[in-house]
Coordinates of C-alpha atoms in Angstrom, one line a residue:
Chain D
M114 CA 99.2 129.1 3.7
S115 CA 101.3 131.8 2.1
D116 CA 98.7 132.6 -0.6
R117 CA 96.0 133.7 1.9
K118 CA 95.4 137.4 1.8
V119 CA 96.3 139.2 5.2
K120 CA 94.4 142.3 5.5
L121 CA 93.3 144.9 8.1
M122 CA 89.5 144.3 8.1
Q123 CA 86.5 145.7 10.1
G124 CA 84.2 143.1 11.8
N125 CA 81.2 144.3 9.7
E126 CA 83.4 143.9 6.4
A127 CA 84.4 140.2 7.5
C128 CA 80.7 139.6 8.2
V129 CA 80.0 140.5 4.4
E130 CA 83.0 138.8 3.1
G131 CA 82.0 135.7 5.0
A132 CA 78.4 135.9 3.8
L133 CA 79.7 136.1 0.1
A134 CA 82.1 133.1 0.6
A135 CA 79.1 131.3 2.0
G136 CA 77.1 132.1 -1.2
M137 CA 75.0 135.0 -0.3
K138 CA 73.3 136.3 -3.4
F139 CA 70.7 138.7 -1.8
Y140 CA 70.5 141.4 1.0
A141 CA 67.8 143.6 1.9
G142 CA 67.8 145.8 4.9
Y143 CA 67.3 149.3 6.3
P144 CA 70.8 150.7 7.2
I145 CA 71.2 151.4 11.0
T146 CA 74.3 152.3 13.3
P147 CA 76.4 150.2 14.0
S148 CA 75.6 147.7 11.3
T149 CA 75.5 150.4 8.5
E150 CA 78.8 148.9 6.9
V151 CA 77.3 145.6 6.4
A152 CA 74.6 147.1 4.0
E153 CA 77.0 149.5 2.4
L154 CA 79.5 146.7 1.5
C155 CA 76.6 144.3 0.3
A156 CA 75.3 147.2 -1.9
Q157 CA 78.9 147.5 -3.4
K158 CA 79.6 143.8 -3.9
L159 CA 76.5 142.0 -4.8
P160 CA 75.8 143.6 -8.1
L161 CA 79.2 142.6 -9.1
I162 CA 78.6 138.8 -8.6
G163 CA 75.1 139.1 -10.2
G164 CA 73.4 139.4 -6.6
K165 CA 70.9 141.8 -5.6
F166 CA 70.9 144.5 -2.9
I167 CA 67.8 146.3 -2.0
Q168 CA 67.5 149.0 0.6
M169 CA 63.9 148.5 1.9
E170 CA 61.5 151.0 3.3
D171 CA 61.7 149.8 6.8
E172 CA 63.1 147.0 9.0
I173 CA 60.4 144.5 8.8
A174 CA 60.3 144.9 5.1
G175 CA 63.9 144.0 5.0
M176 CA 63.3 140.8 6.9
A177 CA 60.3 139.9 4.7
A178 CA 62.3 140.6 1.5
I179 CA 64.9 138.0 2.6
I180 CA 62.2 135.4 3.2
G181 CA 60.9 135.9 -0.5
S182 CA 64.4 135.7 -2.0
S183 CA 65.3 132.5 0.1
L184 CA 62.1 131.0 -0.9
A185 CA 63.1 131.8 -4.5
G186 CA 66.3 130.0 -3.9
L187 CA 68.9 132.5 -2.9
K188 CA 70.9 132.6 0.1
S189 CA 69.9 135.7 1.8
M190 CA 70.9 138.0 4.7
T191 CA 69.9 141.3 6.4
A192 CA 71.6 143.3 9.1
T193 CA 70.4 145.5 11.8
S194 CA 71.0 146.7 15.4
G195 CA 68.6 146.8 18.5
P196 CA 65.8 149.0 17.3
G197 CA 65.7 147.3 14.1
F198 CA 66.0 143.8 15.6
S199 CA 62.9 144.7 17.6
L200 CA 61.0 145.6 14.4
K201 CA 62.1 142.5 12.5
Q202 CA 60.8 140.0 15.3
E203 CA 57.3 139.3 13.6
N204 CA 59.0 138.2 10.4
I205 CA 61.8 136.3 12.1
G206 CA 59.0 134.1 13.7
Y207 CA 57.4 133.8 10.2
A208 CA 60.7 132.4 8.8
A209 CA 60.9 130.1 11.8
L210 CA 57.6 128.5 11.3
A211 CA 57.7 128.4 7.5
E212 CA 61.2 127.1 7.8
V213 CA 62.8 129.6 5.7
P214 CA 66.7 129.7 5.8
C215 CA 68.2 133.2 6.3
V216 CA 70.8 135.0 8.3
I217 CA 69.9 138.0 10.5
V218 CA 73.0 140.1 11.7
D219 CA 72.4 142.2 14.7
V220 CA 75.2 144.4 15.7
Q221 CA 74.2 145.3 19.1
R222 CA 74.2 148.8 20.4
A223 CA 73.2 150.3 23.7
G224 CA 69.4 150.3 24.4
P225 CA 66.6 150.2 25.0
S226 CA 64.9 152.0 22.3
T227 CA 67.3 154.2 20.4
G228 CA 69.6 154.3 23.3
L229 CA 73.1 155.1 22.5
P230 CA 73.5 154.5 18.8
T231 CA 77.4 154.3 18.5
A232 CA 78.0 152.5 21.8
P233 CA 78.3 148.7 22.3
S234 CA 76.0 146.6 24.1
Q235 CA 75.1 143.0 24.5
G236 CA 71.6 143.8 25.4
D237 CA 69.8 141.7 22.9
I238 CA 70.8 138.3 24.1
M239 CA 67.4 137.5 25.6
Q240 CA 65.5 139.0 22.8
A241 CA 67.5 136.8 20.4
K242 CA 66.0 134.0 22.2
W243 CA 62.5 135.3 23.1
G244 CA 62.1 138.2 20.8
T245 CA 59.3 136.7 18.5
H246 CA 56.3 135.1 20.2
G247 CA 55.6 131.5 20.6
D248 CA 57.9 128.6 20.8
H249 CA 60.4 128.5 18.1
P250 CA 63.9 127.1 17.4
V251 CA 66.6 129.5 17.8
I252 CA 70.2 129.4 16.6
A253 CA 72.5 132.4 17.6
L254 CA 76.2 132.7 17.2
S255 CA 78.5 135.5 18.7
P256 CA 81.8 136.2 17.4
S257 CA 84.7 137.7 19.4
S258 CA 87.2 138.7 16.7
V259 CA 87.2 139.9 13.2
K260 CA 88.4 136.4 11.9
E261 CA 85.8 134.7 13.8
T262 CA 83.0 137.1 12.3
F263 CA 84.0 135.9 8.8
D264 CA 84.1 132.2 10.0
L265 CA 80.7 132.4 11.9
T266 CA 78.9 134.2 9.2
V267 CA 79.8 131.2 7.0
K268 CA 78.6 128.9 9.7
C269 CA 75.3 130.8 10.0
F270 CA 74.5 130.4 6.4
N271 CA 75.4 126.6 6.7
L272 CA 73.3 126.2 9.8
A273 CA 70.3 128.1 8.1
E274 CA 70.5 125.9 5.2
K275 CA 70.9 122.7 7.0
Y276 CA 68.2 123.2 9.5
R277 CA 65.9 125.5 7.6
T278 CA 65.8 128.1 10.1
P279 CA 66.5 131.8 10.6
V280 CA 70.1 132.2 12.2
L281 CA 71.2 135.1 14.1
L282 CA 74.9 136.6 14.1
M283 CA 74.8 138.3 17.3
L284 CA 77.7 140.8 16.8
D285 CA 78.2 143.7 19.1
E286 CA 79.6 147.2 18.3
V287 CA 83.0 146.3 19.6
V288 CA 83.7 143.7 17.2
G289 CA 81.5 144.9 14.6
H290 CA 83.5 148.2 14.4
M291 CA 87.0 147.2 15.2
R292 CA 89.7 146.5 12.7
E293 CA 92.2 143.7 13.1
K294 CA 94.2 141.3 11.3
I295 CA 92.6 138.8 9.3
E296 CA 93.9 136.1 7.0
I297 CA 91.1 135.1 4.6
P298 CA 90.9 131.6 3.7
N299 CA 90.9 130.5 0.3
P300 CA 87.5 129.3 -1.1
D301 CA 88.6 125.6 -1.2
E302 CA 89.3 125.7 2.3
I303 CA 85.8 126.9 3.3
E304 CA 82.9 124.3 3.9
I305 CA 79.7 125.1 2.5
Y306 CA 76.2 123.6 3.0
N307 CA 73.5 123.9 0.5
R308 CA 69.8 123.3 1.1
I309 CA 68.6 119.9 -0.2
K310 CA 66.1 120.2 -3.1
P311 CA 63.5 117.7 -4.3
Q312 CA 64.2 115.6 -7.3
E313 CA 63.4 117.4 -10.5
G314 CA 59.8 116.4 -11.5
D315 CA 59.2 114.6 -8.2
D316 CA 55.2 114.3 -8.4
S317 CA 55.0 113.1 -5.0
Y318 CA 56.8 116.3 -3.4
K319 CA 55.2 117.7 -0.4
A320 CA 56.9 121.0 0.7
Y321 CA 56.6 120.2 4.4
R322 CA 57.2 116.6 4.5
V323 CA 60.4 115.2 6.1
E324 CA 62.0 112.2 3.8
E325 CA 63.2 109.4 5.9
K326 CA 66.8 109.9 7.6
E327 CA 66.5 113.7 6.8
I328 CA 66.2 116.5 9.3
V329 CA 64.2 119.0 7.4
P330 CA 61.8 118.9 4.5
R331 CA 63.4 119.2 1.1
M332 CA 63.1 122.8 -0.2
A333 CA 62.0 123.7 -3.7
A334 CA 62.6 127.2 -4.9
F335 CA 59.7 129.0 -6.4
G336 CA 60.1 129.3 -10.1
E337 CA 61.7 125.8 -10.4
G338 CA 58.2 124.2 -11.3
F339 CA 57.0 123.0 -7.8
H340 CA 53.8 124.5 -6.7
F341 CA 53.5 125.0 -2.8
H342 CA 51.9 127.2 -0.1
V343 CA 53.8 128.9 2.5
T344 CA 52.2 130.6 5.6
G345 CA 52.7 131.7 8.9
L346 CA 49.7 129.7 10.1
M347 CA 50.3 126.2 11.4
H348 CA 50.1 124.0 8.4
D349 CA 50.0 120.4 6.9
E350 CA 52.7 118.7 4.8
F351 CA 51.3 120.6 1.8
G352 CA 52.0 123.8 3.6
F353 CA 48.3 124.6 3.8
P354 CA 46.8 126.1 6.9
T355 CA 45.3 123.9 9.5
N356 CA 43.6 124.2 12.8
D357 CA 44.0 120.5 13.7
T358 CA 45.7 120.2 16.9
D359 CA 47.5 116.9 16.2
T360 CA 49.1 118.4 13.0
S361 CA 49.9 121.5 14.9
D362 CA 51.5 119.5 17.8
K363 CA 53.6 117.4 15.4
L364 CA 55.0 120.6 13.5
I365 CA 55.8 122.6 16.6
R366 CA 57.5 119.8 18.1
R367 CA 59.3 118.9 14.8
I368 CA 60.5 122.3 14.2
M369 CA 61.9 122.6 17.9
A370 CA 63.5 119.3 17.7
K371 CA 65.6 120.5 14.6
V372 CA 67.8 122.2 17.3
S373 CA 67.3 120.4 20.4
D374 CA 68.1 117.0 18.8
N375 CA 71.3 118.4 17.1
V376 CA 72.8 120.7 19.9
D377 CA 76.2 118.8 19.5
D378 CA 76.4 119.9 15.9
I379 CA 75.4 123.5 16.6
V380 CA 77.1 124.1 19.8
I381 CA 80.5 125.7 19.5
Y382 CA 82.4 126.9 22.6
E383 CA 86.1 127.6 23.7
E384 CA 87.7 126.9 26.8
K385 CA 91.1 128.4 28.1
Y386 CA 93.0 127.8 31.2
M387 CA 90.2 125.3 32.2
A388 CA 92.2 122.1 33.3
D389 CA 92.8 123.1 36.9
A390 CA 90.4 126.1 37.1
E391 CA 88.4 126.7 40.4
Y392 CA 86.7 129.6 39.1
V393 CA 85.4 130.4 35.5
V394 CA 84.7 133.5 33.7
L395 CA 81.9 132.7 31.4
A396 CA 81.9 135.3 28.5
Y397 CA 81.0 135.8 24.9
G398 CA 81.4 138.3 22.0
G399 CA 83.4 141.3 22.5
T400 CA 83.5 140.8 26.3
A401 CA 85.3 137.5 26.0
R402 CA 88.3 139.3 25.1
S403 CA 88.3 141.6 28.2
A404 CA 87.6 138.3 30.0
I405 CA 90.7 136.4 28.6
S406 CA 92.9 139.3 29.3
A407 CA 91.6 139.3 32.9
V408 CA 92.1 135.6 33.1
K409 CA 95.6 135.8 32.1
K410 CA 96.5 138.6 34.6
A411 CA 94.8 136.6 37.4
R412 CA 96.7 133.3 36.5
E413 CA 99.9 135.5 36.7
M414 CA 98.9 136.3 40.4
G415 CA 98.5 132.6 41.0
I416 CA 94.6 132.4 40.8
K417 CA 93.1 129.4 39.3
V418 CA 90.6 130.8 36.9
G419 CA 89.8 129.8 33.4
L420 CA 87.7 131.2 30.5
F421 CA 84.5 129.3 29.1
R422 CA 83.6 131.2 25.9
A423 CA 80.1 130.6 24.5
V424 CA 80.5 130.8 20.6
T425 CA 77.1 129.5 20.0
I426 CA 74.9 131.4 22.5
W427 CA 71.6 129.6 21.6
P428 CA 71.0 126.9 22.0
F429 CA 72.7 127.3 25.3
P430 CA 76.0 125.2 25.8
E431 CA 73.9 123.2 28.7
K432 CA 75.8 120.0 28.9
Q433 CA 79.3 121.8 29.2
I434 CA 77.9 124.2 31.8
R435 CA 76.3 121.4 33.8
E436 CA 79.4 119.4 33.8
L437 CA 81.6 122.5 34.8
A438 CA 79.0 123.3 37.5
G439 CA 80.1 120.1 39.5
K440 CA 83.9 121.1 39.1
V441 CA 84.5 124.7 39.8
K442 CA 83.5 126.9 42.8
K443 CA 82.2 130.0 41.0
F444 CA 81.1 131.4 37.8
I445 CA 81.5 135.0 36.9
V446 CA 79.5 136.3 34.1
P447 CA 80.4 139.7 32.6
E448 CA 78.2 140.9 29.9
M449 CA 77.4 144.3 28.4
N450 CA 73.8 144.2 29.9
L451 CA 72.5 144.1 33.3
G452 CA 72.4 140.4 33.6
Q453 CA 70.9 138.4 30.9
Y454 CA 73.0 135.4 30.0
V455 CA 73.8 134.9 33.6
L456 CA 70.0 133.9 34.2
E457 CA 70.6 130.8 31.8
V458 CA 73.9 130.0 33.6
E459 CA 72.1 130.1 36.9
R460 CA 69.3 128.0 35.5
V461 CA 71.8 125.3 34.3
V462 CA 74.3 125.4 37.2
A463 CA 71.2 124.9 39.5
G464 CA 72.8 126.0 42.8
R465 CA 75.9 123.6 42.5
A466 CA 78.2 126.5 42.1
E467 CA 77.9 130.2 43.0
V468 CA 77.0 132.3 39.9
I469 CA 78.0 136.1 39.9
S470 CA 76.8 138.6 37.5
L471 CA 79.0 141.6 36.2
G472 CA 76.8 143.7 34.2
K473 CA 77.4 147.0 32.5
A474 CA 74.9 148.8 30.1
N475 CA 76.1 152.4 30.1
G476 CA 77.7 152.2 26.6
E477 CA 81.1 151.5 27.8
V478 CA 82.9 148.2 27.5
I479 CA 83.8 146.0 30.4
T480 CA 87.5 146.3 30.8
P481 CA 89.9 143.4 31.8
D482 CA 90.5 145.3 35.2
E483 CA 87.0 145.5 36.1
I484 CA 86.8 141.6 35.5
L485 CA 90.0 141.1 37.3
S486 CA 88.8 143.1 40.4
K487 CA 85.6 140.9 40.5
I488 CA 87.6 137.8 40.4
K489 CA 89.7 139.0 43.3
E490 CA 86.7 140.1 45.1
V491 CA 84.8 136.7 45.1
L492 CA 87.9 134.5 45.7
Chain V
M61 CA 109.5 148.8 19.5
D62 CA 108.0 147.7 22.8
N63 CA 105.9 144.6 22.9
R64 CA 102.7 146.5 22.8
I65 CA 102.1 150.2 22.3
E66 CA 98.8 152.0 22.7
I67 CA 98.1 155.3 20.6
R68 CA 95.0 157.5 21.0
L69 CA 94.4 160.1 18.0
S70 CA 92.0 162.6 19.3
G71 CA 90.6 165.8 17.7
S72 CA 87.3 166.5 16.1
G73 CA 85.0 164.8 13.6
G74 CA 86.1 165.4 10.0
Q75 CA 90.0 165.7 10.7
G76 CA 90.6 162.2 9.3
L77 CA 91.8 160.6 12.4
I78 CA 89.9 157.3 12.0
L79 CA 91.7 157.2 8.6
G80 CA 94.9 158.0 10.2
G81 CA 94.3 155.2 12.7
I82 CA 93.5 152.8 9.8
I83 CA 96.7 153.7 8.0
L84 CA 98.9 153.2 11.1
A85 CA 97.3 149.9 11.9
E86 CA 97.8 148.8 8.3
A87 CA 101.6 149.8 8.1
A88 CA 102.1 147.7 11.5
I89 CA 100.4 144.7 9.8
N90 CA 102.4 145.0 6.7
E91 CA 105.4 144.7 9.0
G92 CA 104.0 141.5 10.4
N93 CA 102.8 142.8 13.7
N94 CA 99.6 142.6 15.1
A95 CA 97.4 145.8 15.2
I96 CA 93.8 146.7 16.2
Q97 CA 92.1 150.0 15.4
S98 CA 88.9 151.2 17.0
Q99 CA 87.1 154.4 17.4
S100 CA 84.5 156.2 19.3
Y101 CA 82.5 159.1 17.9
G102 CA 79.2 160.7 18.5
P103 CA 76.2 160.7 16.3
E104 CA 77.2 163.7 14.3
A105 CA 79.2 163.4 11.0
R106 CA 81.5 166.5 11.6
G107 CA 82.6 168.3 14.6
G108 CA 82.1 166.8 18.0
A109 CA 84.7 165.1 19.6
S110 CA 86.6 162.1 17.9
K111 CA 89.1 159.6 18.6
A112 CA 90.8 156.7 17.1
E113 CA 92.7 154.2 18.8
V114 CA 95.6 151.9 17.6
I115 CA 97.2 149.1 19.4
I116 CA 100.2 147.7 17.8
S117 CA 101.8 144.6 19.4
R118 CA 104.2 141.6 18.5
E119 CA 101.8 139.4 20.2
E120 CA 98.1 138.6 20.1
I121 CA 95.9 141.4 21.3
D122 CA 93.3 140.5 23.8
F123 CA 91.5 143.5 24.9
P124 CA 90.9 145.7 21.8
K125 CA 90.5 148.9 23.5
V126 CA 93.2 151.7 24.8
D127 CA 93.0 152.4 28.3
K128 CA 96.0 154.5 29.3
A129 CA 97.8 155.4 26.1
D130 CA 101.5 155.5 25.5
L131 CA 100.9 158.3 23.1
L132 CA 98.2 160.8 22.7
L133 CA 97.8 162.8 19.6
A134 CA 95.8 165.9 20.3
M135 CA 94.7 168.1 17.4
T136 CA 92.1 170.3 19.2
E137 CA 92.1 171.8 22.7
V138 CA 88.8 170.2 23.5
A139 CA 90.3 166.8 22.8
Y140 CA 93.5 167.7 24.7
K141 CA 91.5 168.5 27.8
K142 CA 89.2 165.6 27.5
Y143 CA 91.9 162.9 26.9
I144 CA 95.1 164.2 28.5
K145 CA 94.2 162.4 31.7
S146 CA 94.2 159.1 29.9
L147 CA 97.9 159.5 29.0
K148 CA 100.2 157.2 30.8
E149 CA 102.7 158.6 33.1
G150 CA 106.0 159.0 31.1
G151 CA 103.9 158.9 27.8
I152 CA 104.0 161.2 24.9
L153 CA 101.9 164.0 24.0
I154 CA 101.9 165.3 20.5
A155 CA 100.0 168.4 20.4
D156 CA 99.0 170.9 17.8
S157 CA 100.5 174.3 18.1
S158 CA 97.1 175.8 18.4
I159 CA 96.5 174.1 21.9
N160 CA 97.4 175.8 25.2
V161 CA 99.2 172.9 26.9
D162 CA 99.5 173.2 30.6
A163 CA 103.3 173.8 31.0
E164 CA 103.3 172.8 34.5
D165 CA 102.5 169.2 33.8
K166 CA 105.9 167.4 33.7
A167 CA 104.2 163.9 34.0
Y168 CA 104.8 163.2 30.2
K169 CA 106.9 164.3 27.3
V170 CA 105.4 167.0 25.4
L171 CA 106.1 167.6 21.6
Q172 CA 104.1 170.8 20.4
V173 CA 104.4 171.2 16.6
P174 CA 102.3 173.3 14.0
I175 CA 100.4 170.4 12.3
I176 CA 97.3 172.0 11.3
A177 CA 99.2 175.2 10.2
T178 CA 101.7 173.3 8.1
A179 CA 98.8 171.5 6.3
A180 CA 96.8 174.6 5.9
E181 CA 99.5 177.3 5.0
K182 CA 102.5 175.6 3.9
L183 CA 100.8 172.8 1.9
G184 CA 97.6 174.8 1.1
K185 CA 95.5 171.7 2.1
A186 CA 94.1 171.5 5.6
M187 CA 92.9 167.9 4.9
V188 CA 96.4 166.3 5.0
A189 CA 96.8 167.5 8.7
N190 CA 96.3 163.7 9.7
I191 CA 99.0 162.5 7.4
I192 CA 101.5 165.1 8.7
A193 CA 100.5 163.9 12.1
L194 CA 101.4 160.2 11.1
G195 CA 104.7 161.5 10.0
V196 CA 105.4 163.0 13.3
I197 CA 104.3 160.0 15.2
Q198 CA 106.5 157.7 13.0
Q199 CA 109.6 159.9 13.8
V200 CA 108.9 160.2 17.5
T201 CA 108.0 156.5 18.2
E202 CA 109.4 154.4 15.1
V203 CA 106.4 152.1 15.9
V204 CA 106.3 151.5 12.3
N205 CA 109.1 152.2 9.7
K206 CA 108.9 155.0 6.9
E207 CA 108.5 152.6 4.1
S208 CA 105.6 150.7 5.4
L209 CA 103.8 153.9 6.5
E210 CA 104.2 155.4 3.0
A211 CA 102.9 152.4 1.3
A212 CA 99.9 152.3 3.8
V213 CA 99.3 155.9 3.2
L214 CA 99.5 155.5 -0.6
N215 CA 97.2 152.5 -0.4
R216 CA 94.3 154.6 1.3
V217 CA 94.4 158.0 -0.1
P218 CA 92.5 159.0 -3.2
R219 CA 94.1 158.7 -6.7
G220 CA 95.9 161.9 -7.8
T221 CA 96.8 163.0 -4.3
E222 CA 99.8 160.6 -3.9
E223 CA 102.5 163.5 -4.3
L224 CA 100.7 165.8 -1.9
N225 CA 100.5 163.0 0.7
K226 CA 104.1 162.1 0.4
T227 CA 105.0 165.8 0.8
A228 CA 102.7 165.7 3.9
L229 CA 104.8 162.9 5.5
S230 CA 108.0 164.5 4.9
E231 CA 106.7 167.6 6.6
G232 CA 105.7 165.5 9.7
Y233 CA 109.1 163.8 9.7
M234 CA 110.8 167.4 9.6
L235 CA 108.4 168.7 12.2
A236 CA 109.4 166.0 14.6
S237 CA 113.1 166.2 14.0
S238 CA 113.5 169.9 14.2
T239 CA 111.8 169.8 17.6
F240 CA 113.6 166.8 19.2

């Protein structure tokens, strides 16, 4: 398409452009390196399209504000990094149980605590899954390029709207801060999903009742004439708190099933050089770029190695990895932490192939040569 | 141009090296090549060591970081000492005249020119040193052409400073050609 705009763009900037393309109208947050550009650009751009930007007093308030705005009918986003991601967890759980669609961007930096503020990491991978207490559905995507950051931000909004759940965009400092070429698709090329609302004047509307053949309850917006209750307590179809174990059981199983019954719709992955591969490098986010570079070099040496890239990191691409485990000899899992995602790989591979961790958490990226050495070492 | 060239711009925070890297990458993209710009910096806004990296390639760029650079620009002595070891053997060092370059080291080509002095004294604006440096890099490497570099500079600098920045580019071209 010749009329597409070709630009040099930063990952964080592409995230904002993707959010706007998806229909974001509200952003609230507390700026933190290396995600600050997301807030800055939302502050610049949202007022121009009639949207709202609020710099909140702290991280959890930023999360609370996007829950409120989403309940009022607006597509909403916040962005943060590790320290702020920790602080937001309580309200992420609230959004999960109250089924409030929203997008949370975590541009990961080296932790724990305030760690290395300007250095990359993938240390929040397990936190993305288990950061808030209780069983809760999790959808998390992790882009490897600036263009993919745009596309996946759109996808995050679509999934949030479709499954009425918070969706996490797990960026890392590498992709968030680098600038590269991107072709911005035209608006008519972008698929947008909007939440299903109740029929106007539907007197039988219950805020948490799922209509037949639908996945989630229809979502009225506050201010549109429907009266309903929203809570972080277990609740009935009206949204009112309950201690009833049967109602609670149904609710928790229903919200978990939104993701577990729709894994094929949610899981995105990429395979390269996998047709005859005996070894597989399994990577995600910024590290996947080092991984593909290493795989290409190894292929030049005649080593039968391929790349499996998890684009959706949660839910885990379980079916695909289980299948691979029967075909390949070894998995190498490079990640900018000391071995988190590798645990999930081990669980699913279940001893049918060897799983090798290549972790690094000192604020430096994992280089292609480091991955290549590991490949050669384990041959 | 080679298939892939890796450039490291180093100096101290506030010298505009990240902007310099962005401009260089944009010029490359305007010519239809691929380019990636990245940076590393400390938590402080000014001072400290700062580096910007640019990779320009005809092909898709997988690993987005510079390891061994084909070209190192050093604007301060601290940066020179810190990054000279990351210059490829046979690579090009462009160093500001204020730096004590180790004359014994012949493993790479050295071009030492008064970038900062030209900006501060001849043009009276220290802030355009980064643009002068881009002019020098263009002349030495021809990694981008003059037209796309100028267009990229003008696209990024504040309104009202266009002539100053064009002059800065020309000064860079001259510094490079007078020495080579």
